[in-house]
PDB file of N, CA and C in Angstrom:
ATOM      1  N   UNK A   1       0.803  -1.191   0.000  1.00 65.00           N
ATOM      2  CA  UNK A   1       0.000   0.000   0.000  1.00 65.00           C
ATOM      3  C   UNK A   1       0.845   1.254   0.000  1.00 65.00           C
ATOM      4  N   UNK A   2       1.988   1.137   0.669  1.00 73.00           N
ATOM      5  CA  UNK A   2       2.704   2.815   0.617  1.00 73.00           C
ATOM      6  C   UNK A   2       4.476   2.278   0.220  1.00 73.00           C
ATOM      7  N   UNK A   3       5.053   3.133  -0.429  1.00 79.00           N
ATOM      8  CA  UNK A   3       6.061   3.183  -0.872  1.00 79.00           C
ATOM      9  C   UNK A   3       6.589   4.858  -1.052  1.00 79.00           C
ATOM     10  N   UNK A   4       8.069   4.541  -1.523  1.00 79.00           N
ATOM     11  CA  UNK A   4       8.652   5.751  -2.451  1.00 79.00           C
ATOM     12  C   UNK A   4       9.219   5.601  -3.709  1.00 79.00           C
ATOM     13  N   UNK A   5       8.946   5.971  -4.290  1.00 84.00           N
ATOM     14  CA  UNK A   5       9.290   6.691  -5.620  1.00 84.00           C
ATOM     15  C   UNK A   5      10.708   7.454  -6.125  1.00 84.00           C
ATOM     16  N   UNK A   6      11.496   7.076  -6.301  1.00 83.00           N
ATOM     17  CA  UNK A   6      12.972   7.978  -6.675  1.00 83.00           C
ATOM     18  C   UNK A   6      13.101   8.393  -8.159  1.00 83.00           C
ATOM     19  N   UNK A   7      12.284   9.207  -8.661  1.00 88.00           N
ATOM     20  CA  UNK A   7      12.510   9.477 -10.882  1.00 88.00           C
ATOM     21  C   UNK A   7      13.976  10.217 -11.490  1.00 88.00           C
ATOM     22  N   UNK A   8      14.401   9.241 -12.346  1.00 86.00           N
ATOM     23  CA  UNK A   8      15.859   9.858 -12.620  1.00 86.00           C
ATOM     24  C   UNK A   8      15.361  10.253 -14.025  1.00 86.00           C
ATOM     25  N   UNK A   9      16.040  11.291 -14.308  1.00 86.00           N
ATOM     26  CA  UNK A   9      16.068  11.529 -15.761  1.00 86.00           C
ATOM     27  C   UNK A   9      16.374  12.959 -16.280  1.00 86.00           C
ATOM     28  N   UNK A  10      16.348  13.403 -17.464  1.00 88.00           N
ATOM     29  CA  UNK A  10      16.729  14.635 -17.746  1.00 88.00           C
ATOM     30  C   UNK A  10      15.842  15.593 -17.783  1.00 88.00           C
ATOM     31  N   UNK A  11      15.858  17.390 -17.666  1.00 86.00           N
ATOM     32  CA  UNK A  11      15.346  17.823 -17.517  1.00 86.00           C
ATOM     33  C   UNK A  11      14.238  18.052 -18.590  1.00 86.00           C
ATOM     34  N   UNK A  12      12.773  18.026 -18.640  1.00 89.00           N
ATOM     35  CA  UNK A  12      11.932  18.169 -19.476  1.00 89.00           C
ATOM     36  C   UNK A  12      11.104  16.783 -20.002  1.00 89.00           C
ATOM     37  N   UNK A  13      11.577  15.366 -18.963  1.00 90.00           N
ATOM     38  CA  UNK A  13      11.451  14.433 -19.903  1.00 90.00           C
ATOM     39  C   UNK A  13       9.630  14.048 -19.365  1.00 90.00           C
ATOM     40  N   UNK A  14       8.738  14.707 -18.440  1.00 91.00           N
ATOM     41  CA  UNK A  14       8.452  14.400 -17.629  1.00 91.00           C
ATOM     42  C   UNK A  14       7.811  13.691 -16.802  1.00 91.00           C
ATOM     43  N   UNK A  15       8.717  13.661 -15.972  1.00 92.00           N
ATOM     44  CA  UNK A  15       8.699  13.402 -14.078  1.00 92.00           C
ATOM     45  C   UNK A  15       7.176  13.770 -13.803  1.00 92.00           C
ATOM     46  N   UNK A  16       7.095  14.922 -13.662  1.00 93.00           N
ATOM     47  CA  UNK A  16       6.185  15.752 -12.561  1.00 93.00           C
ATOM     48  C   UNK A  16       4.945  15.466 -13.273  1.00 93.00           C
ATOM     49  N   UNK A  17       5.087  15.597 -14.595  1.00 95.00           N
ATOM     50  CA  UNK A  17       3.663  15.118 -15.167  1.00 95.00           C
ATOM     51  C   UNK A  17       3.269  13.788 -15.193  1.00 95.00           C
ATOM     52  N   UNK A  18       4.291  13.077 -15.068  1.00 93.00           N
ATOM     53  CA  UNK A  18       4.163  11.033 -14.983  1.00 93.00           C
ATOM     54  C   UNK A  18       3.476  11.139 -13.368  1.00 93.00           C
ATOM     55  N   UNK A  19       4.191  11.962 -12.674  1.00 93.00           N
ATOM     56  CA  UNK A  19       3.561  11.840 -11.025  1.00 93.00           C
ATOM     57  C   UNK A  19       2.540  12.313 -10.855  1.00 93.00           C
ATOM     58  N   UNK A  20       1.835  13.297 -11.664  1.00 95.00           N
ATOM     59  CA  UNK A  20       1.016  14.027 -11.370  1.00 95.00           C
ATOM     60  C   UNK A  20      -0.337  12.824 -11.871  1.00 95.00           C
ATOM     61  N   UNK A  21       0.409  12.333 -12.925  1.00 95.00           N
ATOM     62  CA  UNK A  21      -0.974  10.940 -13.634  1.00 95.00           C
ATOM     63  C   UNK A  21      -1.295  10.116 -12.404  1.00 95.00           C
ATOM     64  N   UNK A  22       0.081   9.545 -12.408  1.00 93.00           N
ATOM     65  CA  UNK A  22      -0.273   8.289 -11.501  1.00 93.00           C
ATOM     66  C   UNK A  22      -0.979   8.604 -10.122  1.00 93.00           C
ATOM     67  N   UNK A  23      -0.811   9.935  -9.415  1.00 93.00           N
ATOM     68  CA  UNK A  23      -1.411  10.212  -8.282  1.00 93.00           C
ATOM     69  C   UNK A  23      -2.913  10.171  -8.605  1.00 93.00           C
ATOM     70  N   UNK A  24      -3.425  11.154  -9.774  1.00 96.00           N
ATOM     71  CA  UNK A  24      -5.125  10.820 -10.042  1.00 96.00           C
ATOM     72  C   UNK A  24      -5.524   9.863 -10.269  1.00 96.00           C
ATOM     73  N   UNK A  25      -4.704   9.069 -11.067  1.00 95.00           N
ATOM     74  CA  UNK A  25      -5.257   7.638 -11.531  1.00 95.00           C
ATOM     75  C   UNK A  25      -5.395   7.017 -10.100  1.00 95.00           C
ATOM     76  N   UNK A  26      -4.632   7.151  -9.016  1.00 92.00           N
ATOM     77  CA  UNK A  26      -4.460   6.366  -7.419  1.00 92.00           C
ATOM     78  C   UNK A  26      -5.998   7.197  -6.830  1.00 92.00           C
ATOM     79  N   UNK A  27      -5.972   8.048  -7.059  1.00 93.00           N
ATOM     80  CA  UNK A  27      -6.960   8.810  -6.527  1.00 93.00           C
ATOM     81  C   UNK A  27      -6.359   9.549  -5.669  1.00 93.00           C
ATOM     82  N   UNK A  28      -5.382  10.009  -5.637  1.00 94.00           N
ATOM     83  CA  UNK A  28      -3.857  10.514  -4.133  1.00 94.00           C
ATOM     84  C   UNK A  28      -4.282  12.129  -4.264  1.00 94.00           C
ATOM     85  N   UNK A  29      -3.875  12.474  -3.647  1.00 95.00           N
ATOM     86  CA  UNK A  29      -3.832  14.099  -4.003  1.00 95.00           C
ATOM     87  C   UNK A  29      -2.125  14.348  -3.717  1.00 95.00           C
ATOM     88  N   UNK A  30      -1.951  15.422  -4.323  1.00 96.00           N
ATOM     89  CA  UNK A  30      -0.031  16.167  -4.661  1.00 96.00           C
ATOM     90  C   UNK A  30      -0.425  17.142  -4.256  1.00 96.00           C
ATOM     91  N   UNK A  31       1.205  16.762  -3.407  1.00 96.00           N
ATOM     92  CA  UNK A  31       1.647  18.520  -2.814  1.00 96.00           C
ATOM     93  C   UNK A  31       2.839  18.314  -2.976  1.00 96.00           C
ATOM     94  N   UNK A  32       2.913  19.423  -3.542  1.00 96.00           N
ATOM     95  CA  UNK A  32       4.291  20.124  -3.738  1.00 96.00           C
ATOM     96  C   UNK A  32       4.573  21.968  -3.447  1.00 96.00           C
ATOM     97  N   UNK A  33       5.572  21.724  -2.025  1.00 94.00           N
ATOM     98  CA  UNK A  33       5.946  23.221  -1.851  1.00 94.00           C
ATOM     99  C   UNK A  33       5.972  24.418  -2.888  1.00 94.00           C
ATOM    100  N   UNK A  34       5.616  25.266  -2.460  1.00 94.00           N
ATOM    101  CA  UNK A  34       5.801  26.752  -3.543  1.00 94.00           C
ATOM    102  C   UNK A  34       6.512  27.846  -2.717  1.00 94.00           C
ATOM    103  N   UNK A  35       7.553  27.803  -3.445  1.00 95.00           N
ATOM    104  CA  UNK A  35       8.792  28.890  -2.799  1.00 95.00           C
ATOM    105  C   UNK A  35       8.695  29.786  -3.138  1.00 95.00           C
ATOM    106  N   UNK A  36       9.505  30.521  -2.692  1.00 94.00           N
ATOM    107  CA  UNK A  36       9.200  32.347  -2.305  1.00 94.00           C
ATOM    108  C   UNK A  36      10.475  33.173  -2.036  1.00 94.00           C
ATOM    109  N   UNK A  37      10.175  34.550  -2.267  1.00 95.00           N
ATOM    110  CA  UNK A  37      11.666  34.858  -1.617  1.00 95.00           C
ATOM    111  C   UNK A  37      11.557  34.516  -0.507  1.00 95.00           C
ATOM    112  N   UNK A  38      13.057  34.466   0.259  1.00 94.00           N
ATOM    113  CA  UNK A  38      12.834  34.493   1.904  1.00 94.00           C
ATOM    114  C   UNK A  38      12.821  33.292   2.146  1.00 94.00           C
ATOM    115  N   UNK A  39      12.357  32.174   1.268  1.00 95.00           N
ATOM    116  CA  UNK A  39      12.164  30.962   1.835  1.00 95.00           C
ATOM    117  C   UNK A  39      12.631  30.332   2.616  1.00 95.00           C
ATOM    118  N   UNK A  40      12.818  29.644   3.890  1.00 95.00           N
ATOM    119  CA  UNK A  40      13.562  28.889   4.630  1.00 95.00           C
ATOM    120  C   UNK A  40      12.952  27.381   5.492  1.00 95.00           C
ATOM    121  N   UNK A  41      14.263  27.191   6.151  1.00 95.00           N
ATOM    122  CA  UNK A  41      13.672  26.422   6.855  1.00 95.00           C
ATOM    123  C   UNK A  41      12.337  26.103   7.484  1.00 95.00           C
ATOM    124  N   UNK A  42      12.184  27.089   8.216  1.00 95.00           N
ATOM    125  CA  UNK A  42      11.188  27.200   8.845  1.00 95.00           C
ATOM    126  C   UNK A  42      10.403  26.920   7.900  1.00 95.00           C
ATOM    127  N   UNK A  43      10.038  27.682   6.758  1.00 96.00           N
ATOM    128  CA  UNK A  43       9.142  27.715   6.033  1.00 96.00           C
ATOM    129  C   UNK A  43       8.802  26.020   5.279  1.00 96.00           C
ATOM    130  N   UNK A  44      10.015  25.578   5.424  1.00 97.00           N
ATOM    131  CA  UNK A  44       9.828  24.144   5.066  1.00 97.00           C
ATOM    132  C   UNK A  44       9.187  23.139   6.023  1.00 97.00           C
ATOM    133  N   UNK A  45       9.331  23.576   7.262  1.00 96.00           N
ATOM    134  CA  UNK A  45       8.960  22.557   8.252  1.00 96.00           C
ATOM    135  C   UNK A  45       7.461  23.219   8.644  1.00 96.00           C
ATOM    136  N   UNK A  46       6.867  23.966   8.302  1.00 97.00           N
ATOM    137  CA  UNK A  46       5.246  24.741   7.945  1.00 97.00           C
ATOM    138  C   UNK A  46       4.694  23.803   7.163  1.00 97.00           C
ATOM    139  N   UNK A  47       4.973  23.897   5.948  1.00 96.00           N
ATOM    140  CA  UNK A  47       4.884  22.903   4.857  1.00 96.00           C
ATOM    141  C   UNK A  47       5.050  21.662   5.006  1.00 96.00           C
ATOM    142  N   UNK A  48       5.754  21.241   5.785  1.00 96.00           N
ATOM    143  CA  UNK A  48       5.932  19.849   6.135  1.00 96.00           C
ATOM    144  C   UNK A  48       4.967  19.334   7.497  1.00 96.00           C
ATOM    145  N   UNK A  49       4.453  20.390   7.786  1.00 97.00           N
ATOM    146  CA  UNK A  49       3.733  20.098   8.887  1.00 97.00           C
ATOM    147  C   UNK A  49       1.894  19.732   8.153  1.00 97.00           C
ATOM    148  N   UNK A  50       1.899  20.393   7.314  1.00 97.00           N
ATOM    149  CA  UNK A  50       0.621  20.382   6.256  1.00 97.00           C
ATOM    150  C   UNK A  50       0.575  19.481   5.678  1.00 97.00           C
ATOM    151  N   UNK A  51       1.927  18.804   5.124  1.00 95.00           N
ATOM    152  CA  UNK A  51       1.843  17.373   4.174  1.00 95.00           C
ATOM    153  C   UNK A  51       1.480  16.189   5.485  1.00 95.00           C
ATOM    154  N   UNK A  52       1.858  16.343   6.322  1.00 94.00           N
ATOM    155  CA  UNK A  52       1.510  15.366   7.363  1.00 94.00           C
ATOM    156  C   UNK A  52       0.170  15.243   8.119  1.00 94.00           C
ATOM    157  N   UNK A  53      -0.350  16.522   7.877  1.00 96.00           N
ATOM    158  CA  UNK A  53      -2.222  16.704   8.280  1.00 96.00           C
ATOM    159  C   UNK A  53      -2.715  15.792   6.783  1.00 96.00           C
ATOM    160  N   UNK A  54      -2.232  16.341   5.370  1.00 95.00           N
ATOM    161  CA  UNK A  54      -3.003  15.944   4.791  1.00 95.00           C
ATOM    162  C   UNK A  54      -2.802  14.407   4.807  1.00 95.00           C
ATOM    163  N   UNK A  55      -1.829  13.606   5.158  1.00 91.00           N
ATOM    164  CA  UNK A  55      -1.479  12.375   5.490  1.00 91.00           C
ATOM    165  C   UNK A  55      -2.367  11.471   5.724  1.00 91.00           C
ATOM    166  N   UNK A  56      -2.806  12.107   7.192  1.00 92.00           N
ATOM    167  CA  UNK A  56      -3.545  11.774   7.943  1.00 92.00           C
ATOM    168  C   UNK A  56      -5.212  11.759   7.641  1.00 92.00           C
ATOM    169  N   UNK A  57      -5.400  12.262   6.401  1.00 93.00           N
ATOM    170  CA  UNK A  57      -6.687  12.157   5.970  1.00 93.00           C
ATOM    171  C   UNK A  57      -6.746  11.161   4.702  1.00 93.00           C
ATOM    172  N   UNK A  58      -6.107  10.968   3.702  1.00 92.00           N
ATOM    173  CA  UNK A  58      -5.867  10.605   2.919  1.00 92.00           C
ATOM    174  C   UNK A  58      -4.357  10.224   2.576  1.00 92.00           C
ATOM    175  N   UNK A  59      -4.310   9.403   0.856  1.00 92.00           N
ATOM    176  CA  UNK A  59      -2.712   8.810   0.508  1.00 92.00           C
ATOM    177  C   UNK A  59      -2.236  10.358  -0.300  1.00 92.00           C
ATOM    178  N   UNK A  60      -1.265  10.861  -0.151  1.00 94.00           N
ATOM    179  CA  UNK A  60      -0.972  11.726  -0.847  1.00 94.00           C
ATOM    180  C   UNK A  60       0.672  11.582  -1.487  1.00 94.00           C
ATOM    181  N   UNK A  61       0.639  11.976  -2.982  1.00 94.00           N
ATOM    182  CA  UNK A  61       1.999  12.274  -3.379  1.00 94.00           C
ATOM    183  C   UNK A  61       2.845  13.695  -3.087  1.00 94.00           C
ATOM    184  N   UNK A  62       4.097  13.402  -3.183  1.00 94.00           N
ATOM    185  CA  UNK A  62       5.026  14.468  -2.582  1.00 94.00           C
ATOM    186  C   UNK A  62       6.093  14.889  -3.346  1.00 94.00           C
ATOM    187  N   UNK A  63       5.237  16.041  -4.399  1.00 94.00           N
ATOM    188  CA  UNK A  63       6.635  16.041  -5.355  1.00 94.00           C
ATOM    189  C   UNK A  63       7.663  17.178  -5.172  1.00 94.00           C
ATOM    190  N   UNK A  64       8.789  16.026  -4.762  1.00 93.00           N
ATOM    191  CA  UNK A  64      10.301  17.379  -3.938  1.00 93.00           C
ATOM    192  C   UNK A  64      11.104  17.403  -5.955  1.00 93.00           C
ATOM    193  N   UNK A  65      11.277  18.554  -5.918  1.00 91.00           N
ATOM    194  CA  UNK A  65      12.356  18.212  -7.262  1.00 91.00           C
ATOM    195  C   UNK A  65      13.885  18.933  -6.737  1.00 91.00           C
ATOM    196  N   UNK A  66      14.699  19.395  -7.303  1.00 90.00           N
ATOM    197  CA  UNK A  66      16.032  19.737  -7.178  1.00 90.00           C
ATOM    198  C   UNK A  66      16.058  21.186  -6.991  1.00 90.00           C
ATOM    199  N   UNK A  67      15.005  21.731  -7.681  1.00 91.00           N
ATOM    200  CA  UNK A  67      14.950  23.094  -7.034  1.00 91.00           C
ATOM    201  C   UNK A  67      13.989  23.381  -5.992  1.00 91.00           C
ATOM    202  N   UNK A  68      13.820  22.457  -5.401  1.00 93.00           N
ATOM    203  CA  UNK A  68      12.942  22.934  -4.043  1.00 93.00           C
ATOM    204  C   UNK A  68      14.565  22.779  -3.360  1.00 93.00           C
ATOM    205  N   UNK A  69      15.410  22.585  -3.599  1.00 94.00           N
ATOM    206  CA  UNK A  69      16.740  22.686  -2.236  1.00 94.00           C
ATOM    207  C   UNK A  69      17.182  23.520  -2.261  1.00 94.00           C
ATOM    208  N   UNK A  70      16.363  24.434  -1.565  1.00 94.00           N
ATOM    209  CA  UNK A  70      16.968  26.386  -1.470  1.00 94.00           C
ATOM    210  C   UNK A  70      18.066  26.313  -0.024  1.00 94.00           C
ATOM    211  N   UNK A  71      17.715  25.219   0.993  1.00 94.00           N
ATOM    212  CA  UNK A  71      18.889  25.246   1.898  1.00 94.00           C
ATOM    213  C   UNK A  71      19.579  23.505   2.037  1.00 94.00           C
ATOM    214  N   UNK A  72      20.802  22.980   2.503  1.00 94.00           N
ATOM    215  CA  UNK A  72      20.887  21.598   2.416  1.00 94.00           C
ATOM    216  C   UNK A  72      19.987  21.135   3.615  1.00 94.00           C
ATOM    217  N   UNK A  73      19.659  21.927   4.066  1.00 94.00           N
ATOM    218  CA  UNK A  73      18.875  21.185   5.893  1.00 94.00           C
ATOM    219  C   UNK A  73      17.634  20.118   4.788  1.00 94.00           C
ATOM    220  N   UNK A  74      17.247  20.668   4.065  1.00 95.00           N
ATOM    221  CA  UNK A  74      15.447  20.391   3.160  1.00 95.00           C
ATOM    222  C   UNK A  74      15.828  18.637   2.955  1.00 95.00           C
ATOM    223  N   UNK A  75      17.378  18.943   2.380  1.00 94.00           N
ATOM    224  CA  UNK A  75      17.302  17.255   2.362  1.00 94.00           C
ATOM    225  C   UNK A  75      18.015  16.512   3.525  1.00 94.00           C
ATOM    226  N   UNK A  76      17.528  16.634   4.351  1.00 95.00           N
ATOM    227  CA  UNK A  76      17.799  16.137   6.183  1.00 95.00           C
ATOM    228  C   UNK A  76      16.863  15.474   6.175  1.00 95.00           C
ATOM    229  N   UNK A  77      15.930  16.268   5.755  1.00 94.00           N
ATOM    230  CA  UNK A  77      14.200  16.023   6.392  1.00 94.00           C
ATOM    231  C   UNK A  77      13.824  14.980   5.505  1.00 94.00           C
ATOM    232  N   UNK A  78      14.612  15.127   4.219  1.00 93.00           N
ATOM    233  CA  UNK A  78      13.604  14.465   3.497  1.00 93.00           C
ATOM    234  C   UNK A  78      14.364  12.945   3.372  1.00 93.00           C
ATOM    235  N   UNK A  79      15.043  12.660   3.924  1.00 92.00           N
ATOM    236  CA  UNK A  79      16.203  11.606   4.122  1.00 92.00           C
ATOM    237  C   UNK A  79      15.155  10.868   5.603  1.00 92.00           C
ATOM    238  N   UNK A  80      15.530  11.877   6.439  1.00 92.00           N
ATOM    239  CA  UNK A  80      14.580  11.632   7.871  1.00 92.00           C
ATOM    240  C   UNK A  80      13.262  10.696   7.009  1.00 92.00           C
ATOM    241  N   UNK A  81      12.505  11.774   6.202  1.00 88.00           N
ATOM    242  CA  UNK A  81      10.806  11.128   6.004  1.00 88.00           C
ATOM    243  C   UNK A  81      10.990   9.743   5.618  1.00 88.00           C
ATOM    244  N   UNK A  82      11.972   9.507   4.482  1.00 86.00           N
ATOM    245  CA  UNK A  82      12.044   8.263   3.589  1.00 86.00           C
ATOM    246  C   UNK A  82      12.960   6.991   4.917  1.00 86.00           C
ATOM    247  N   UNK A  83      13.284   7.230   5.934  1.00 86.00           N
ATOM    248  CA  UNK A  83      13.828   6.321   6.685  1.00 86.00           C
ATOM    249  C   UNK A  83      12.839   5.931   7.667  1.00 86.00           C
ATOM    250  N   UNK A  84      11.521   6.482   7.868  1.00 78.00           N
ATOM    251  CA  UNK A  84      10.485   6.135   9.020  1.00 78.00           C
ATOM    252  C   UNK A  84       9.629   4.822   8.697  1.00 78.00           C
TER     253      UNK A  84
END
């Protein structure tokens, strides 16, 4: 029932739109952060606090790409999530 997902490939080939299928076809709902100036930590662990409410209601996908890593802490967490 639950897994992760790791998509390799080049830029444009897409990823986000293959994830974005398979989540409707699952019936899942996607979240994916929206950055900002200013963005930080904090602001990540806000956001991360929201993906975990919506968790808790439903299966949801989580699409992190390479430019959501505005600080290295982002992939701590996201190392942390995928080891629980």
């Amino acid at each position: 029932k639950r897994g992760h997902a790791l998509l390799i490939g080049v830029g444009g080939s897409g990823k986000q739109s293959l994830s974005k299928l398979a989540a409707y076809t699952c019936g899942y709902d996607v979240f994916e952060i929206t950055l900002c100036r200013g963005y930080s930590e904090s602001n990540f662990c806000e956001d991360l606090k929201e993906l975990y409410k919506k968790l808790s209601e439903r299966p949801v996908v989580f699409i992190f790409s390479d430019a959501h890593v505005v600080e290295e802490g982002f992939l701590e967490y996201i190392n942390n999530m995928l080891s629980v």
